[in-house]
Amino acid sequence: MSQMDRNGALVEARDVAKRFGRIEALRHVSFSLGRAEVLGLLGDNGAGKSTLIKILTGLFPPDRGEIRWEGEPVRFSSPRDAYDLGVATVYQDLAIVDLMSIYRNVFLGRETAVTKGWGPFRYIDRRKAHAHARKAIADIGIEIRDPDEPLARMSGGERQSIAIARAAYFNPKLLILDEPTSALSLRQTGRVLKSVEEARNKGISIIFITHNVHHVYPVADRFVVLSHGESIAEFPRGAHSKEEVSELIVSGKELAQKLGHSNAAS
Amino acid sequence: MAVEEQAPTPGADREAGRPVRGARGAWPIARGLLIGRPESGALFGAAVMFVIFAFVAPSRDLFLTKNNLAGIASIAAELGIVAMAVTLLMIAGHFDLSVGSILGLSSLLVPYLIVNYEFPSWLALLVAVGVAATLGLVNGVLVVGTRIPSFIVTLGTLLIWRGVVNGVSGGGVVSVPRGDPLFDLFAYRFQSGPLQGYQVSLLWYIGVAVVLSFVLLRTRFGNWTFAAGGNERAARSMGVPVDRVWLVLFVLTALAACLTGLIQVGRFSVVEATRGQLYELQAIAAAVIGGARLNGGYGSVVGAALGALMIAMIRQGLVLSGIESYWLNVAIGALIIGAVIVNQVLGRSRPQI
């Protein structure tokens, strides 16, 4: 299993560690993620999830260990580096502007994808922007009524899905979703999970971060459990029941060892 | 939601069996103008005001005269040019209270340099423009660099530049040398043709409205402007150079104030030390009447132009009605509050950018 991943993995973390002053945010974190795979990254508050995301998105490098990208070790010196390689992130705050329309949000900061003209006379091709926004959102399984509608009118789930659609539109290889469902109702969660599946079907690898296994269980191919800065277990779906995974998140290392996870021994 | 809204519209397309969405009948367009846009309230208000002054008010016969209309156009143009730039800045999340002082200072510089230092007029104009741009940049750098709210920064520069104007002019007036053809660029009165009797500032007004509207609605910079004021954090995390947007807009606002200053230099024979005083408040009033949101993220260039037009109509309309000018601010104040209420009601039904 791990041999196969090593050959075909898109991204791999090997014994990554990061400390802030006296606090060891990450101690031993290893996992690998294949292409078009959904990885559920699970852990309780303070387990190190957000530190790990920040390393993966290039906000800061790890102190120890390495990140491999398509088999090669990489060291991101800025989020731009990570983005250029194909890492897109949807943060919890979604980075959307409620007063702006859907299509303006989709192309925010990347307007040149839908501009025409030359130099100072470059302008946004509204027809193209509308069509592309509509398609980007349809691609992840959401019907929108009107790309001119402001985001303020969308439900929480729709807004999350639009943020995912925006990230997926620019063809990333890896999409990192930070707690995409934590503020949503059950029905809205279902909608977002559908978007995640559609993004995977486009061939995008996804890291889905959550503390609630019930949210990610239906879509994840594999899971990594973080506890106190260590990856204590990595396993495919079906290896453990939801209840066992929940137990792992809460009780940590001892249970992982009992269940026979070698990661925990390191 | 949009479909539900559209269901009861009496569109001809629906009767023809086609879906209403995308219908381009007269009604959807009219409805879009009336309730769909930030400037809808101002458009409606300006139309109502025009009808009242032109057809209902006792002085209606005087209102539609060429003289009066040209006067309104002139006031609206001068205020509108500043208000439109102020609106862009407000959409981006900032205020510029110093526009009146910048207007005063750049107005003053032109005759001052020509009269006292024998500058050729073109050079005096260039210096005025350069000084205005610099003052705008100073506002921008202070705001971006210190993170002090722009309201405070520009309140400070309002006082500073007004103080400079007073100091340089000695609190008095500087007379403008007449007959320089260069001033015709800003203050020519058309002698013939369809615009006979109107000032050339009308063309500046329309030109600025077209260009800034296009920039706001159709360019990358416009998208950044909305985003910077709507949600600065989101804009930054999407890679929008928010600080640069603000710097550019502070300079633009100062240049607009300078343009209006030059128009007035050409139109009046003197520049007095109070030139442009309280202009900042009128410009913000026009912006707000035009649908701009005080907290940023929402507004319209055309709305600000219409807001300035409404203020100009009230001003001239009251004069014609023989009401003393002391009452002007009462009317403008009531207009601002009324406009915000109307915009809120319309905004609830459908905000859209």
Short mmCIF file of N, CA, C and O in Angstrom, two decimals, chain A residues 93 95-97 99-101 103-105 107-112 115 122-124 126 134 144-146 148-150 153 166, chain B residues 1-2 5 21 214 216-220 223-224 226-227 230-231 233-234 237-238 240 293 296-297 348-353:
data_model
loop_
_atom_site.label_atom_id
_atom_site.label_comp_id
_atom_site.label_asym_id
_atom_site.label_seq_id
_atom_site.Cartn_x
_atom_site.Cartn_y
_atom_site.Cartn_z
N ASP A 93 -13.01 31.20 6.18
CA ASP A 93 -13.75 32.44 5.92
C ASP A 93 -14.11 32.60 4.45
O ASP A 93 -14.71 33.59 4.06
N ALA A 95 -13.05 33.76 1.87
CA ALA A 95 -12.48 34.85 1.06
C ALA A 95 -13.42 35.27 -0.05
O ALA A 95 -13.02 35.39 -1.21
N ILE A 96 -14.68 35.47 0.30
CA ILE A 96 -15.63 35.97 -0.70
C ILE A 96 -16.16 37.32 -0.24
O ILE A 96 -16.06 37.68 0.93
N VAL A 97 -16.69 38.06 -1.19
CA VAL A 97 -17.22 39.40 -0.91
C VAL A 97 -18.73 39.36 -1.11
O VAL A 97 -19.21 39.23 -2.23
N LEU A 99 -21.14 41.48 -0.98
CA LEU A 99 -21.85 42.49 -1.75
C LEU A 99 -21.63 42.33 -3.25
O LEU A 99 -22.30 42.95 -4.05
N MET A 100 -20.65 41.52 -3.62
CA MET A 100 -20.35 41.37 -5.03
C MET A 100 -21.09 40.18 -5.62
O MET A 100 -21.45 39.25 -4.92
N SER A 101 -21.28 40.24 -6.93
CA SER A 101 -22.03 39.19 -7.60
C SER A 101 -21.20 37.90 -7.66
O SER A 101 -19.99 37.91 -7.41
N TYR A 103 -20.30 36.12 -10.28
CA TYR A 103 -19.23 36.04 -11.28
C TYR A 103 -18.05 36.92 -10.89
O TYR A 103 -16.90 36.57 -11.14
N ARG A 104 -18.33 38.07 -10.23
CA ARG A 104 -17.22 38.92 -9.79
C ARG A 104 -16.38 38.21 -8.73
O ARG A 104 -15.16 38.35 -8.69
N ASN A 105 -17.03 37.45 -7.89
CA ASN A 105 -16.29 36.69 -6.88
C ASN A 105 -15.47 35.57 -7.51
O ASN A 105 -14.35 35.33 -7.09
N PHE A 107 -14.02 35.42 -10.30
CA PHE A 107 -12.80 35.85 -10.98
C PHE A 107 -11.99 36.87 -10.18
O PHE A 107 -11.05 37.45 -10.70
N LEU A 108 -12.36 37.06 -8.92
CA LEU A 108 -11.65 38.04 -8.10
C LEU A 108 -10.17 37.70 -8.00
O LEU A 108 -9.78 36.60 -7.61
N GLY A 109 -9.34 38.68 -8.37
CA GLY A 109 -7.89 38.47 -8.32
C GLY A 109 -7.36 37.72 -9.53
O GLY A 109 -6.15 37.61 -9.71
N ARG A 110 -8.25 37.16 -10.36
CA ARG A 110 -7.81 36.43 -11.55
C ARG A 110 -8.62 36.90 -12.75
O ARG A 110 -8.99 36.11 -13.61
N GLU A 111 -8.88 38.21 -12.76
CA GLU A 111 -9.76 38.75 -13.79
C GLU A 111 -9.22 38.54 -15.20
O GLU A 111 -9.99 38.48 -16.16
N THR A 112 -7.88 38.43 -15.31
CA THR A 112 -7.33 38.31 -16.66
C THR A 112 -7.80 37.05 -17.36
O THR A 112 -7.71 36.96 -18.58
N THR A 115 -10.68 38.66 -19.37
CA THR A 115 -10.63 40.00 -19.95
C THR A 115 -10.28 39.90 -21.43
O THR A 115 -9.71 38.91 -21.88
N ARG A 122 -7.73 46.92 -21.58
CA ARG A 122 -8.22 45.60 -21.26
C ARG A 122 -9.49 45.72 -20.41
O ARG A 122 -9.55 46.55 -19.51
N TYR A 123 -10.49 44.96 -20.74
CA TYR A 123 -11.72 45.02 -19.94
C TYR A 123 -12.34 43.65 -19.79
O TYR A 123 -12.00 42.71 -20.52
N ILE A 124 -13.24 43.54 -18.82
CA ILE A 124 -13.85 42.25 -18.52
C ILE A 124 -14.94 41.94 -19.53
O ILE A 124 -15.84 42.75 -19.77
N ARG A 126 -18.01 40.47 -20.09
CA ARG A 126 -19.06 40.01 -19.18
C ARG A 126 -19.72 38.72 -19.63
O ARG A 126 -20.03 37.85 -18.83
N ARG A 134 -20.84 30.35 -14.64
CA ARG A 134 -21.94 29.39 -14.63
C ARG A 134 -21.40 27.97 -14.79
O ARG A 134 -21.79 27.05 -14.08
N ILE A 144 -26.90 27.64 -10.57
CA ILE A 144 -27.14 29.00 -10.09
C ILE A 144 -28.15 29.67 -10.99
O ILE A 144 -28.28 29.37 -12.16
N ARG A 145 -28.90 30.58 -10.36
CA ARG A 145 -29.98 31.22 -11.09
C ARG A 145 -29.42 32.28 -12.00
O ARG A 145 -29.79 32.41 -13.14
N ASP A 146 -28.47 33.06 -11.46
CA ASP A 146 -28.05 34.24 -12.19
C ASP A 146 -26.65 34.63 -11.69
O ASP A 146 -26.49 34.93 -10.52
N ASP A 148 -25.17 37.20 -11.88
CA ASP A 148 -25.14 38.59 -11.43
C ASP A 148 -25.67 38.74 -10.01
O ASP A 148 -25.61 39.82 -9.44
N GLU A 149 -26.19 37.65 -9.47
CA GLU A 149 -26.78 37.75 -8.14
C GLU A 149 -25.69 37.92 -7.08
O GLU A 149 -24.64 37.29 -7.17
N PRO A 150 -25.91 38.79 -6.09
CA PRO A 150 -24.89 38.94 -5.05
C PRO A 150 -24.81 37.72 -4.15
O PRO A 150 -25.82 37.05 -3.91
N ARG A 153 -27.09 36.67 -1.02
CA ARG A 153 -28.38 35.96 -1.07
C ARG A 153 -28.24 34.46 -1.03
O ARG A 153 -29.23 33.74 -1.04
N ARG A 166 -14.82 28.12 -7.39
CA ARG A 166 -13.82 29.11 -7.79
C ARG A 166 -12.42 28.50 -7.74
O ARG A 166 -11.63 28.64 -8.66
N MET B 1 -35.14 32.31 -6.54
CA MET B 1 -35.69 33.57 -6.04
C MET B 1 -35.95 34.52 -7.20
O MET B 1 -37.00 35.14 -7.29
N ALA B 2 -34.97 34.58 -8.11
CA ALA B 2 -35.13 35.46 -9.25
C ALA B 2 -36.32 35.03 -10.10
O ALA B 2 -37.07 35.85 -10.61
N GLU B 5 -39.46 36.14 -8.58
CA GLU B 5 -39.66 37.57 -8.78
C GLU B 5 -40.17 37.84 -10.17
O GLU B 5 -40.96 38.73 -10.40
N ARG B 21 -36.64 34.21 -18.10
CA ARG B 21 -35.22 34.50 -17.86
C ARG B 21 -34.53 34.87 -19.17
O ARG B 21 -34.72 34.23 -20.19
N PHE B 214 -17.10 52.95 -16.67
CA PHE B 214 -16.51 51.81 -17.37
C PHE B 214 -15.43 51.16 -16.52
O PHE B 214 -15.38 49.94 -16.37
N LEU B 216 -15.14 51.21 -13.32
CA LEU B 216 -15.71 50.53 -12.15
C LEU B 216 -16.39 49.22 -12.52
O LEU B 216 -16.23 48.22 -11.84
N LEU B 217 -17.16 49.26 -13.61
CA LEU B 217 -18.01 48.10 -13.90
C LEU B 217 -17.37 47.08 -14.81
O LEU B 217 -17.75 45.92 -14.81
N ARG B 218 -16.39 47.48 -15.61
CA ARG B 218 -15.92 46.57 -16.63
C ARG B 218 -14.44 46.25 -16.58
O ARG B 218 -13.93 45.61 -17.50
N THR B 219 -13.72 46.76 -15.59
CA THR B 219 -12.29 46.45 -15.60
C THR B 219 -11.89 45.72 -14.33
O THR B 219 -12.64 45.67 -13.35
N ARG B 220 -10.70 45.16 -14.40
CA ARG B 220 -10.12 44.48 -13.26
C ARG B 220 -9.99 45.44 -12.08
O ARG B 220 -10.30 45.09 -10.95
N ASN B 223 -13.24 45.79 -10.31
CA ASN B 223 -13.51 44.61 -9.47
C ASN B 223 -12.73 44.70 -8.16
O ASN B 223 -13.25 44.41 -7.09
N TRP B 224 -11.50 45.15 -8.28
CA TRP B 224 -10.65 45.30 -7.09
C TRP B 224 -11.20 46.38 -6.17
O TRP B 224 -11.11 46.28 -4.94
N PHE B 226 -14.39 47.32 -5.77
CA PHE B 226 -15.51 46.76 -5.03
C PHE B 226 -15.02 45.82 -3.91
O PHE B 226 -15.50 45.85 -2.79
N ALA B 227 -14.05 44.98 -4.26
CA ALA B 227 -13.58 43.98 -3.30
C ALA B 227 -12.84 44.62 -2.13
O ALA B 227 -13.01 44.21 -0.98
N GLY B 230 -15.54 46.00 -0.01
CA GLY B 230 -16.56 45.03 0.41
C GLY B 230 -16.03 44.06 1.44
O GLY B 230 -16.73 43.68 2.38
N ASN B 231 -14.78 43.63 1.28
CA ASN B 231 -14.19 42.69 2.22
C ASN B 231 -12.68 42.69 1.99
O ASN B 231 -12.16 41.94 1.18
N ARG B 233 -10.14 41.74 3.68
CA ARG B 233 -9.39 40.51 3.96
C ARG B 233 -9.51 39.52 2.80
O ARG B 233 -8.54 38.93 2.35
N ALA B 234 -10.76 39.36 2.34
CA ALA B 234 -10.98 38.44 1.22
C ALA B 234 -10.21 38.92 0.00
O ALA B 234 -9.57 38.13 -0.70
N SER B 237 -6.62 38.10 0.38
CA SER B 237 -6.24 36.68 0.26
C SER B 237 -6.47 36.17 -1.16
O SER B 237 -5.93 35.13 -1.52
N MET B 238 -7.22 36.91 -1.98
CA MET B 238 -7.32 36.53 -3.39
C MET B 238 -6.26 37.22 -4.24
O MET B 238 -6.31 37.19 -5.46
N VAL B 240 -5.53 40.52 -4.44
CA VAL B 240 -5.79 41.88 -4.91
C VAL B 240 -4.82 42.85 -4.20
O VAL B 240 -4.72 42.82 -2.98
N ARG B 293 -22.64 53.18 -0.47
CA ARG B 293 -22.77 52.73 0.90
C ARG B 293 -21.63 53.34 1.70
O ARG B 293 -20.48 53.33 1.26
N GLY B 296 -18.61 51.18 2.37
CA GLY B 296 -17.84 50.66 1.25
C GLY B 296 -18.45 49.43 0.61
O GLY B 296 -19.40 48.85 1.13
N GLY B 297 -17.89 49.07 -0.54
CA GLY B 297 -18.30 47.85 -1.22
C GLY B 297 -19.47 47.99 -2.16
O GLY B 297 -19.81 47.05 -2.86
N ARG B 348 -33.09 46.54 -0.34
CA ARG B 348 -33.57 45.31 0.26
C ARG B 348 -34.15 44.40 -0.82
O ARG B 348 -34.04 43.20 -0.75
N SER B 349 -34.75 45.02 -1.82
CA SER B 349 -35.39 44.18 -2.83
C SER B 349 -34.37 43.56 -3.78
O SER B 349 -34.56 42.47 -4.25
N ARG B 350 -33.26 44.24 -4.04
CA ARG B 350 -32.31 43.63 -4.96
C ARG B 350 -31.03 44.42 -5.09
O ARG B 350 -30.88 45.21 -6.02
N PRO B 351 -30.07 44.22 -4.19
CA PRO B 351 -28.79 44.87 -4.42
C PRO B 351 -28.06 44.16 -5.55
O PRO B 351 -28.20 42.95 -5.68
N GLN B 352 -27.35 44.88 -6.33
CA GLN B 352 -26.67 44.23 -7.45
C GLN B 352 -25.50 45.07 -7.91
O GLN B 352 -25.61 46.27 -8.03
N ILE B 353 -24.39 44.37 -8.15
CA ILE B 353 -23.24 45.08 -8.72
C ILE B 353 -22.83 44.36 -9.99
O ILE B 353 -22.61 43.16 -9.95
#
